[in-house]
Short mmCIF file of C-alpha atoms in Angstrom, two decimals:
data_model
loop_
_atom_site.label_atom_id
_atom_site.label_comp_id
_atom_site.label_asym_id
_atom_site.label_seq_id
_atom_site.Cartn_x
_atom_site.Cartn_y
_atom_site.Cartn_z
CA UNK A 4 0.08 0.00 -0.07
CA UNK A 5 1.11 3.52 -0.52
CA UNK A 6 -0.15 4.70 2.85
CA UNK A 7 2.80 6.24 4.88
CA UNK A 8 2.97 8.39 7.95
CA UNK A 9 5.75 9.23 10.11
CA UNK A 10 4.00 10.85 13.05
CA UNK A 11 4.82 9.94 16.73
CA UNK A 12 1.95 8.93 18.76
CA UNK A 13 0.81 11.60 21.16
CA UNK A 14 -2.71 10.88 22.43
CA UNK A 15 -3.62 7.40 21.38
CA UNK A 16 -2.29 3.78 21.59
CA UNK A 17 -1.77 1.42 18.79
CA UNK A 18 -4.93 -0.56 17.55
CA UNK A 19 -4.71 -4.03 16.09
CA UNK A 20 -3.37 -4.40 12.56
CA UNK A 21 -5.74 -4.53 9.61
CA UNK A 22 -5.07 -7.75 7.55
CA UNK A 23 -5.40 -8.17 3.87
CA UNK A 24 -5.46 -11.88 4.36
CA UNK A 25 -5.24 -14.32 7.37
CA UNK A 26 -1.68 -15.57 8.01
CA UNK A 27 0.79 -16.76 10.59
CA UNK A 28 2.21 -13.35 10.88
CA UNK A 29 1.22 -9.64 10.26
CA UNK A 30 0.21 -8.67 6.67
CA UNK A 31 1.48 -5.33 5.20
CA UNK A 32 1.94 -4.05 8.62
CA UNK A 33 0.11 -0.62 8.96
CA UNK A 34 -2.23 0.55 11.53
CA UNK A 35 -5.47 1.98 10.54
CA UNK A 36 -5.38 4.98 12.84
CA UNK A 37 -1.86 5.44 14.05
CA UNK A 38 0.30 4.11 11.08
CA UNK A 39 2.69 1.85 12.90
CA UNK A 40 4.13 0.10 10.42
CA UNK A 41 5.15 -8.34 4.44
CA UNK A 42 17.97 -24.25 2.36
CA UNK A 43 17.28 -27.28 0.60
CA UNK A 44 14.42 -25.93 -1.34
CA UNK A 45 14.79 -22.51 -3.00
CA UNK A 46 11.24 -21.76 -2.14
CA UNK A 47 11.30 -22.33 1.66
CA UNK A 48 11.95 -19.47 3.83
CA UNK A 49 13.25 -19.57 7.36
CA UNK A 50 12.99 -17.42 10.56
CA UNK A 51 16.32 -16.37 11.45
CA UNK A 52 17.71 -16.63 14.86
CA UNK A 53 18.67 -13.56 17.01
CA UNK A 54 21.96 -11.83 17.01
CA UNK A 55 23.01 -9.72 19.99
CA UNK A 56 23.94 -6.02 19.58
CA UNK A 57 24.78 -3.27 21.87
CA UNK A 58 23.95 -0.38 19.30
CA UNK A 59 20.57 1.33 19.30
CA UNK A 60 18.72 3.50 16.77
CA UNK A 61 18.84 6.45 19.15
CA UNK A 62 21.30 6.96 22.18
CA UNK A 63 19.73 5.15 25.00
CA UNK A 64 20.74 3.26 28.19
CA UNK A 65 22.03 -0.15 27.03
CA UNK A 66 20.27 -2.96 28.70
CA UNK A 67 20.51 -6.71 28.21
CA UNK A 68 17.08 -8.36 28.10
CA UNK A 69 17.46 -10.97 31.01
CA UNK A 70 14.81 -13.37 29.39
CA UNK A 71 14.57 -15.36 26.24
CA UNK A 72 17.30 -17.36 24.41
CA UNK A 73 20.27 -16.10 22.51
CA UNK A 74 19.77 -18.74 19.75
CA UNK A 75 16.95 -20.93 18.72
CA UNK A 76 17.79 -23.66 21.28
CA UNK A 77 16.41 -26.92 20.92
CA UNK A 78 16.56 -27.52 24.73
CA UNK A 79 14.25 -24.62 25.46
CA UNK A 80 11.91 -25.69 22.64
CA UNK A 81 11.78 -29.15 24.23
CA UNK A 82 11.07 -27.76 27.55
CA UNK A 83 8.34 -25.77 25.90
CA UNK A 84 6.80 -28.78 24.32
CA UNK A 85 6.93 -30.77 27.60
CA UNK A 86 5.18 -27.86 29.45
CA UNK A 87 2.66 -27.50 26.69
CA UNK A 88 1.77 -31.21 26.99
CA UNK A 89 1.50 -31.06 30.80
CA UNK A 90 -0.80 -28.04 30.33
CA UNK A 91 -3.22 -29.61 28.08
CA UNK A 92 -1.73 -29.66 24.65
CA UNK A 93 -3.16 -32.89 22.83
CA UNK A 94 -0.81 -35.43 21.30
CA UNK A 95 0.56 -34.07 17.99
CA UNK A 96 1.61 -35.49 14.71
CA UNK A 97 4.62 -33.07 14.66
CA UNK A 98 7.64 -32.70 16.85
CA UNK A 99 10.28 -29.87 17.41
CA UNK A 100 13.54 -30.91 15.75
CA UNK A 101 16.73 -29.38 14.48
CA UNK A 102 15.95 -29.09 10.73
CA UNK A 103 17.93 -27.99 7.64
CA UNK A 104 15.57 -25.25 6.79
CA UNK A 105 16.02 -23.06 9.79
CA UNK A 106 17.60 -23.82 13.26
CA UNK A 107 14.50 -25.65 14.50
CA UNK A 108 11.08 -26.39 13.29
CA UNK A 109 7.93 -28.77 13.29
CA UNK A 110 8.70 -32.09 11.65
CA UNK A 111 6.10 -34.64 10.75
CA UNK A 112 6.03 -37.77 12.95
CA UNK A 113 3.65 -39.64 10.75
CA UNK A 114 2.21 -39.55 7.27
CA UNK A 115 0.19 -36.34 6.92
CA UNK A 116 -2.59 -36.03 4.23
CA UNK A 117 -3.48 -33.03 2.23
CA UNK A 118 -6.42 -31.18 3.77
CA UNK A 119 -5.70 -32.59 7.34
CA UNK A 120 -6.04 -30.36 10.36
CA UNK A 121 -2.94 -30.05 12.51
CA UNK A 122 -1.96 -28.38 15.84
CA UNK A 123 -5.07 -28.21 18.10
CA UNK A 124 -3.73 -25.63 20.66
CA UNK A 125 -6.47 -25.00 23.26
CA UNK A 126 -7.40 -21.34 23.85
CA UNK A 127 -5.98 -21.78 27.53
CA UNK A 128 -2.52 -21.97 26.07
CA UNK A 129 -3.07 -18.96 23.78
CA UNK A 130 -1.99 -15.41 24.86
CA UNK A 131 -4.55 -12.67 24.01
CA UNK A 132 -5.65 -9.40 25.52
CA UNK A 133 -8.05 -11.47 27.82
CA UNK A 134 -5.23 -13.62 29.28
CA UNK A 135 -4.93 -13.66 33.02
CA UNK A 136 -2.14 -11.45 34.47
CA UNK A 137 0.19 -12.71 37.23
CA UNK A 138 0.15 -9.13 38.39
CA UNK A 139 -3.79 -8.57 38.09
CA UNK A 140 -3.51 -5.00 39.45
CA UNK A 141 -1.17 -4.01 36.53
CA UNK A 142 -3.64 -5.52 34.01
CA UNK A 143 -6.61 -3.83 35.72
CA UNK A 144 -4.89 -0.38 35.36
CA UNK A 145 -4.25 -0.93 31.57
CA UNK A 146 -7.88 -1.83 31.20
CA UNK A 147 -9.00 1.25 32.88
CA UNK A 148 -7.09 3.31 30.30
CA UNK A 149 -8.69 1.29 27.45
CA UNK A 150 -5.08 0.27 26.03
CA UNK A 151 -5.72 -1.56 22.55
CA UNK A 152 -4.71 -4.93 22.11
CA UNK A 153 -1.25 -4.42 20.61
CA UNK A 154 0.33 -2.42 23.37
CA UNK A 155 -1.67 -4.25 25.88
CA UNK A 156 -0.32 -7.67 24.86
CA UNK A 157 3.14 -6.06 24.58
CA UNK A 158 3.04 -4.83 28.15
CA UNK A 159 1.51 -8.17 29.37
CA UNK A 160 4.50 -10.08 27.71
CA UNK A 161 7.09 -7.81 29.53
CA UNK A 162 5.28 -8.16 32.82
CA UNK A 163 5.15 -12.01 32.65
CA UNK A 164 8.80 -12.22 31.37
CA UNK A 165 10.06 -10.25 34.31
CA UNK A 166 8.48 -12.69 36.74
CA UNK A 167 10.79 -15.39 35.38
CA UNK A 168 9.75 -18.92 36.67
CA UNK A 169 6.89 -17.46 38.84
CA UNK A 170 4.91 -16.91 35.45
CA UNK A 171 3.03 -19.47 33.98
CA UNK A 172 4.44 -18.57 30.67
CA UNK A 173 8.09 -18.95 31.71
CA UNK A 174 8.77 -21.91 29.37
CA UNK A 175 7.21 -20.20 26.46
CA UNK A 176 9.20 -16.94 27.05
CA UNK A 177 12.48 -18.87 27.58
CA UNK A 178 12.07 -20.35 24.08
CA UNK A 179 11.52 -16.79 22.49
CA UNK A 180 14.59 -15.15 21.00
CA UNK A 181 16.16 -12.62 23.19
CA UNK A 182 16.46 -10.24 20.25
CA UNK A 183 13.84 -10.85 17.60
CA UNK A 184 15.64 -10.34 14.24
CA UNK A 185 13.45 -7.65 12.86
CA UNK A 186 14.49 -4.30 11.53
CA UNK A 187 13.69 -2.78 14.94
CA UNK A 188 17.17 -4.00 15.93
CA UNK A 189 18.96 -2.24 12.97
CA UNK A 190 20.63 0.98 14.03
CA UNK A 191 19.83 4.11 12.14
CA UNK A 192 23.36 4.16 10.60
CA UNK A 193 22.90 0.40 9.58
CA UNK A 194 19.55 1.29 7.96
CA UNK A 195 21.15 4.28 6.27
CA UNK A 196 24.11 2.24 5.06
CA UNK A 197 22.61 -1.03 3.94
CA UNK A 198 19.12 0.04 2.92
CA UNK A 199 19.81 3.32 1.22
CA UNK A 200 18.26 2.14 -2.01
CA UNK A 201 15.16 0.58 -0.65
CA UNK A 202 11.92 2.11 0.35
CA UNK A 203 11.71 -0.30 3.12
CA UNK A 204 14.25 1.80 5.14
CA UNK A 205 11.72 4.52 5.42
CA UNK A 206 9.16 1.89 6.67
CA UNK A 207 11.68 0.60 9.22
CA UNK A 208 12.34 4.15 10.35
CA UNK A 209 8.58 4.62 10.74
CA UNK A 210 8.20 1.59 12.72
CA UNK A 211 11.07 2.22 15.05
CA UNK A 212 9.66 5.77 15.75
CA UNK A 213 6.22 4.61 16.23
CA UNK A 214 7.33 1.92 18.66
CA UNK A 215 9.14 4.66 20.61
CA UNK A 216 6.16 6.86 20.25
CA UNK A 217 3.99 4.20 21.71
CA UNK A 218 6.18 3.43 24.57
CA UNK A 219 6.55 7.31 25.43
CA UNK A 220 2.68 7.50 25.47
CA UNK A 221 2.32 4.55 27.84
CA UNK A 222 5.09 5.85 30.10
CA UNK A 223 3.62 9.42 30.35
CA UNK A 224 0.00 8.57 30.59
CA UNK A 225 0.17 5.40 32.70
CA UNK A 226 3.58 4.15 33.86
CA UNK A 227 4.56 7.28 35.44
CA UNK A 228 1.35 7.48 37.47
CA UNK A 229 1.82 3.85 38.68
CA UNK A 230 5.59 3.41 39.15
CA UNK A 231 5.11 0.55 41.78
CA UNK A 232 3.11 -1.47 39.11
CA UNK A 233 5.29 -0.42 36.08
CA UNK A 234 9.02 0.32 37.38
CA UNK A 235 11.19 1.81 34.58
CA UNK A 236 13.82 -0.76 35.14
CA UNK A 237 11.44 -3.36 33.70
CA UNK A 238 9.19 -1.36 31.53
CA UNK A 239 11.55 0.80 29.25
CA UNK A 240 12.17 1.13 25.51
CA UNK A 241 14.60 -1.85 25.45
CA UNK A 242 11.87 -4.20 26.74
CA UNK A 243 9.29 -2.74 24.54
CA UNK A 244 11.59 -3.08 21.51
CA UNK A 245 11.70 -6.70 22.50
CA UNK A 246 8.11 -7.28 23.09
CA UNK A 247 7.24 -5.56 19.86
CA UNK A 248 9.69 -7.44 17.93
CA UNK A 249 7.96 -10.60 19.24
CA UNK A 250 4.40 -9.43 18.35
CA UNK A 251 5.59 -8.27 14.82
CA UNK A 252 7.08 -11.61 14.03
CA UNK A 253 4.59 -14.04 15.87
CA UNK A 254 1.27 -12.43 16.61
CA UNK A 255 -1.58 -13.89 14.47
CA UNK A 256 -5.27 -12.80 13.74
CA UNK A 257 -7.76 -15.49 14.02
CA UNK A 258 -10.74 -14.79 11.72
CA UNK A 259 -13.05 -17.40 13.50
CA UNK A 260 -12.51 -15.63 16.94
CA UNK A 261 -13.84 -12.32 15.60
CA UNK A 262 -10.29 -11.35 14.26
CA UNK A 263 -8.70 -11.41 17.78
CA UNK A 264 -4.96 -11.14 17.72
CA UNK A 265 -2.96 -13.83 19.64
CA UNK A 266 0.35 -15.31 20.39
CA UNK A 267 0.07 -19.12 19.80
CA UNK A 268 2.87 -21.15 21.45
CA UNK A 269 3.97 -24.30 19.53
CA UNK A 270 2.41 -22.92 16.37
CA UNK A 271 5.14 -20.15 16.25
CA UNK A 272 7.72 -22.97 15.70
CA UNK A 273 6.41 -23.32 12.25
CA UNK A 274 8.57 -21.98 9.39
CA UNK A 275 7.38 -20.13 6.22
CA UNK A 276 7.28 -21.53 2.58
CA UNK A 277 6.40 -19.14 -0.14
CA UNK A 278 4.40 -21.80 -1.89
CA UNK A 279 2.14 -22.81 1.13
CA UNK A 280 -1.13 -21.15 1.33
CA UNK A 281 -2.44 -22.43 4.70
CA UNK A 282 -2.85 -20.22 7.87
CA UNK A 283 -3.91 -20.44 11.38
CA UNK A 284 -7.35 -20.15 12.79
CA UNK A 285 -9.68 -21.18 15.57
CA UNK A 286 -11.58 -24.39 14.85
CA UNK A 287 -14.95 -24.40 16.72
CA UNK A 288 -15.60 -28.26 16.37
CA UNK A 289 -12.18 -29.19 17.97
CA UNK A 290 -12.08 -25.82 20.18
CA UNK A 291 -8.36 -25.29 19.32
CA UNK A 292 -6.18 -23.36 17.09
CA UNK A 293 -5.45 -25.38 13.91
CA UNK A 294 -4.27 -25.23 10.41
CA UNK A 295 -5.24 -27.20 7.31
CA UNK A 296 -2.53 -28.63 5.19
CA UNK A 297 -2.43 -27.82 1.54
CA UNK A 298 -0.11 -30.73 0.71
CA UNK A 299 0.98 -34.18 2.17
CA UNK A 300 4.09 -34.66 4.24
CA UNK A 301 6.09 -37.77 4.90
CA UNK A 302 7.58 -38.74 8.22
CA UNK A 303 10.68 -36.61 8.86
CA UNK A 304 9.63 -33.80 6.52
CA UNK A 305 9.33 -30.38 7.84
CA UNK A 306 5.91 -28.86 7.98
CA UNK A 307 5.27 -25.28 6.80
CA UNK A 308 2.72 -22.54 6.84
CA UNK A 309 2.54 -19.09 5.09
CA UNK A 310 3.28 -15.92 7.14
CA UNK A 311 1.22 -14.12 4.46
CA UNK A 312 1.65 -12.82 0.98
CA UNK A 313 4.33 -10.41 1.63
CA UNK A 314 7.14 -8.85 -0.38
CA UNK A 315 10.74 -9.57 0.39
CA UNK A 316 11.08 -6.27 2.07
CA UNK A 317 8.19 -7.03 4.40
CA UNK A 318 9.49 -10.32 5.20
CA UNK A 319 12.72 -8.50 6.20
CA UNK A 320 10.89 -5.85 8.11
CA UNK A 321 9.11 -8.13 10.53
CA UNK A 322 10.94 -11.47 10.42
CA UNK A 323 14.65 -10.67 9.53
CA UNK A 324 15.05 -12.65 6.49
CA UNK A 325 14.84 -12.37 2.58
CA UNK A 326 13.79 -15.29 0.35
CA UNK A 327 16.06 -16.20 -2.44
CA UNK A 328 15.86 -14.15 -5.57
CA UNK A 329 12.87 -15.09 -7.94
CA UNK A 330 11.32 -17.64 -5.40
CA UNK A 331 8.79 -15.27 -3.87
CA UNK A 332 5.51 -14.92 -6.06
CA UNK A 333 4.37 -12.05 -3.91
CA UNK A 334 7.55 -10.00 -4.20
CA UNK A 335 7.46 -6.39 -4.99
CA UNK A 336 9.35 -3.17 -4.91
CA UNK A 337 8.00 0.21 -3.83
CA UNK A 338 8.62 3.07 -6.27
CA UNK A 339 8.31 6.71 -5.19
CA UNK A 340 6.30 9.04 -7.58
CA UNK A 341 6.17 12.86 -6.95
CA UNK A 342 4.53 15.76 -8.40
CA UNK A 343 7.00 18.29 -9.96
CA UNK A 344 7.00 21.51 -8.08
CA UNK A 345 7.67 23.39 -11.42
CA UNK A 346 4.31 22.16 -12.60
CA UNK A 347 2.09 25.17 -13.48
CA UNK A 348 -0.84 23.32 -11.78
CA UNK A 349 1.07 22.13 -8.75
CA UNK A 350 -1.16 23.60 -6.26
CA UNK A 351 -4.30 22.36 -7.82
CA UNK A 352 -3.06 18.85 -8.17
CA UNK A 353 -1.95 18.72 -4.47
CA UNK A 354 -5.42 20.02 -3.42
CA UNK A 355 -7.01 17.15 -5.57
CA UNK A 356 -4.75 14.56 -3.95
CA UNK A 357 -5.38 15.85 -0.36
CA UNK A 358 -9.15 15.38 -0.89
CA UNK A 359 -8.41 11.73 -1.36
CA UNK A 360 -5.87 11.17 1.32
CA UNK A 361 -2.69 11.40 -0.77
CA UNK A 362 0.35 13.81 -0.79
CA UNK A 363 2.44 15.19 -3.62
CA UNK A 364 4.83 12.12 -3.18
CA UNK A 365 3.64 8.64 -2.85
CA UNK A 366 5.12 5.13 -3.00
CA UNK A 367 3.41 2.37 -5.08
CA UNK A 368 4.24 -1.35 -5.29
CA UNK A 369 5.52 -2.89 -8.60
CA UNK A 370 5.62 -6.50 -9.12
CA UNK A 371 7.22 -8.75 -11.95
CA UNK A 372 3.77 -9.01 -13.41
CA UNK A 373 3.06 -5.22 -13.40
CA UNK A 374 1.91 -2.34 -11.41
CA UNK A 375 -1.35 -1.25 -9.71
CA UNK A 376 -3.78 0.96 -11.57
CA UNK A 377 -3.38 3.60 -8.74
CA UNK A 378 0.24 4.16 -9.96
CA UNK A 379 -0.84 4.86 -13.59
CA UNK A 380 -3.52 7.08 -12.29
CA UNK A 381 -0.90 9.07 -10.28
CA UNK A 382 1.32 9.22 -13.38
CA UNK A 383 -1.56 10.58 -15.39
CA UNK A 384 -1.98 13.45 -12.81
CA UNK A 385 1.81 14.35 -12.78
CA UNK A 386 2.05 14.74 -16.54
CA UNK A 387 -1.43 16.15 -17.24
CA UNK A 388 -1.35 19.73 -18.71
CA UNK A 389 -3.46 22.73 -17.43
CA UNK A 390 -6.03 21.99 -20.31
CA UNK A 391 -7.02 18.71 -18.46
CA UNK A 392 -7.68 20.59 -15.12
CA UNK A 393 -11.27 19.09 -15.02
CA UNK A 394 -9.83 15.72 -14.80
CA UNK A 395 -7.45 16.32 -11.89
CA UNK A 396 -10.16 15.04 -9.42
CA UNK A 397 -10.92 11.99 -11.34
CA UNK A 398 -7.00 11.24 -11.55
CA UNK A 399 -6.48 11.83 -7.82
CA UNK A 400 -9.62 9.61 -6.99
CA UNK A 401 -8.33 6.82 -9.09
CA UNK A 402 -4.79 7.02 -7.48
CA UNK A 403 -6.16 6.50 -3.99
CA UNK A 404 -6.60 2.95 -2.55
CA UNK A 405 -9.13 4.55 -0.01
CA UNK A 406 -11.92 5.26 -2.63
CA UNK A 407 -14.14 2.99 -4.70
CA UNK A 408 -13.81 5.25 -7.71
CA UNK A 409 -13.20 3.90 -11.26
CA UNK A 410 -9.61 2.97 -11.28
CA UNK A 411 -8.82 1.84 -14.89
CA UNK A 412 -9.01 5.33 -16.31
CA UNK A 413 -7.36 5.96 -19.78
CA UNK A 414 -6.09 9.27 -21.29
CA UNK A 415 -4.55 8.18 -24.75
CA UNK A 416 -3.45 11.75 -25.35
CA UNK A 417 -0.85 11.58 -22.36
CA UNK A 418 -0.45 7.92 -22.07
CA UNK A 419 3.07 8.15 -23.57
CA UNK A 420 4.07 10.93 -21.23
CA UNK A 421 2.69 8.93 -18.26
CA UNK A 422 4.64 5.76 -19.12
CA UNK A 423 7.88 7.58 -19.83
CA UNK A 424 7.45 9.11 -16.26
CA UNK A 425 7.14 5.77 -14.73
CA UNK A 426 10.02 4.62 -16.69
CA UNK A 427 12.22 7.37 -15.52
CA UNK A 428 11.18 6.71 -12.02
CA UNK A 429 12.16 2.99 -12.38
CA UNK A 430 15.37 3.76 -14.05
CA UNK A 431 16.32 6.35 -11.24
CA UNK A 432 15.74 3.62 -8.73
CA UNK A 433 17.69 1.00 -10.67
CA UNK A 434 20.46 3.48 -10.65
CA UNK A 435 20.40 3.66 -6.66
CA UNK A 436 20.30 -0.11 -6.39
CA UNK A 437 23.21 -0.54 -8.87
CA UNK A 438 25.28 1.94 -7.14
CA UNK A 439 24.69 0.24 -3.80
CA UNK A 440 25.41 -3.27 -5.16
CA UNK A 441 28.46 -2.07 -6.82
CA UNK A 442 29.81 -0.47 -3.45
CA UNK A 443 28.82 -3.31 -1.27
CA UNK A 444 31.75 -5.23 -2.22
CA UNK A 445 33.96 -2.30 -0.94
CA UNK A 446 32.17 -1.72 2.25
CA UNK A 447 34.70 -1.57 5.42
CA UNK A 448 33.64 -4.22 7.71
CA UNK A 449 36.90 -4.02 9.68
CA UNK A 450 35.78 -4.13 13.42
CA UNK A 451 37.71 -5.24 16.41
CA UNK A 452 34.76 -7.08 17.85
CA UNK A 453 34.15 -10.46 16.08
CA UNK A 454 30.59 -10.72 17.01
CA UNK A 455 29.98 -7.20 15.52
CA UNK A 456 31.95 -8.29 12.36
CA UNK A 457 29.64 -11.25 11.96
CA UNK A 458 26.61 -9.20 12.60
CA UNK A 459 27.44 -6.65 9.96
CA UNK A 460 28.47 -9.23 7.33
CA UNK A 461 25.02 -10.94 7.98
CA UNK A 462 23.17 -7.50 7.71
CA UNK A 463 25.07 -6.62 4.61
CA UNK A 464 24.18 -9.96 2.93
CA UNK A 465 20.53 -9.42 3.73
CA UNK A 466 20.66 -6.02 2.19
CA UNK A 467 22.53 -7.28 -0.80
CA UNK A 468 19.76 -10.12 -1.22
CA UNK A 469 16.94 -7.60 -0.83
CA UNK A 470 18.42 -5.04 -3.30
CA UNK A 471 19.13 -7.72 -5.73
CA UNK A 472 15.58 -9.00 -5.71
CA UNK A 473 14.07 -5.51 -5.84
CA UNK A 474 16.25 -4.40 -8.70
CA UNK A 475 15.19 -7.49 -10.67
CA UNK A 476 11.63 -6.50 -10.50
CA UNK A 477 12.53 -2.95 -11.61
CA UNK A 478 14.44 -4.44 -14.57
CA UNK A 479 11.42 -6.36 -15.69
CA UNK A 480 9.36 -3.31 -15.45
CA UNK A 481 11.69 -1.32 -17.30
CA UNK A 482 11.60 -3.86 -20.13
CA UNK A 483 7.76 -3.86 -20.20
CA UNK A 484 7.75 -0.12 -20.23
CA UNK A 485 10.30 0.41 -23.11
CA UNK A 486 8.26 -2.12 -25.20
CA UNK A 487 5.04 -0.23 -24.49
CA UNK A 488 6.45 2.89 -25.43
CA UNK A 489 8.06 1.53 -28.48
CA UNK A 490 4.58 0.23 -29.68
CA UNK A 491 3.04 3.51 -29.01
CA UNK A 492 5.55 5.47 -30.93
CA UNK A 493 5.70 2.94 -33.83
CA UNK A 494 1.97 3.20 -34.06
CA UNK A 495 2.20 7.10 -34.02
CA UNK A 496 4.74 6.70 -36.84
CA UNK A 497 2.69 4.45 -38.90
CA UNK A 498 -0.34 6.75 -38.42
CA UNK A 499 1.95 9.76 -39.48
CA UNK A 500 2.97 7.92 -42.67
CA UNK A 501 -0.46 7.12 -43.48
CA UNK A 502 -1.63 10.77 -43.06
CA UNK A 503 1.31 11.91 -45.31
CA UNK A 504 0.28 9.36 -48.04
CA UNK A 505 -3.35 10.58 -47.91
CA UNK A 506 -2.28 14.22 -48.16
CA UNK A 507 -0.03 13.48 -51.16
CA UNK A 508 -2.98 11.72 -52.93
CA UNK A 509 -5.28 14.73 -52.50
CA UNK A 510 -2.41 16.95 -53.68
#
């Protein structure tokens, strides 16, 4: 989507995500009101383990999170499985094992048929906004302030984690990564250095700023008034980065439970496959969280679900990995289009865009298969001359994804200019990607700390993989645009020759 906002939360708290489709994780990652911002088999994607860092996006007091695990430990996962079984998890056809695709995952113990329901996690083992607090007084205070589900669950997770073994969720929290590998944990310098060519950098900065804004709002309105319930040494920006990192990568929306968002232990051990279409939901007949397989599995094979139809950039943003180039059918790249301030009708066009919730500069997704109708409408508006001022409103409406106006508008008289404008924007982006990829081999990674060296090498490789896949889409779009422009121009040339021939006849 092209909706973007960088404002910090001031008076409200983050509501739940809106989903384009049900999935294991969060789709497209934007909030409706506050805008807090998708190896054996090449099509299989894994959740990366955590890497520790002492750097922060903004200068803050460094604090090591005392809970969770440094790596995806099988021991912690086995303890989780044992606790879940003792707490009411039914016998499963899957087991947590060390796997080739990801450090750990769920593997089939028996033959699993296509269309079979698996998992059956009871609601009592699911974390939602209705879960019982160990510190009931703290939960009551948040309810009095009508804190929405996302920050409510984030605070709940911190509260339970701080109690360690005295929390019923200790075995679950101990199996969670100490640092979720999302872009929340990239420093600003790392984002600027490695993602300078990609629009996902802006999305990451927005997300970081809005997590900070959410924490500041909770701190000022609630935590500071109840320091005995929410001490700063426990409820601080470091722990909120951790809890939101967990939510971004693991929270699911359950359509059959009125769209409730939840953390589902055991289910979040499942890894992602781009070709899998199955997702989690509540099954009323079995009264548990299940998913229905869309393929058969043999004993010993790893079982997968889909985290949603997300681009490589969105997967990196929330989950910290990038699929191999060309393996993600939902991959896209965002291209920024802007009105020209030198345009004689600049003010009129901006006003038309504002009426439909758009600004003078917008980002639109492009896939290998093409681009959205909204992008073409925006391009029409950019190149339209003053003589078409009556159509500005129609173009702006078609460029917005918030209206139900007709999208497939056509203006043959300016189509060539609109396509050329899109081509120029694509080629400008290609130039940025090529510049980064050429320079990536020369980046100085000489640091004295081996852990930091390993981290930066890994982040650099993620950035190279992302930029390579996004540039590939732009190259394909460039090819399509050039062909369409060639066809238009050759058609115009044929028409001109025909006109000249007729004129000679009449002479």
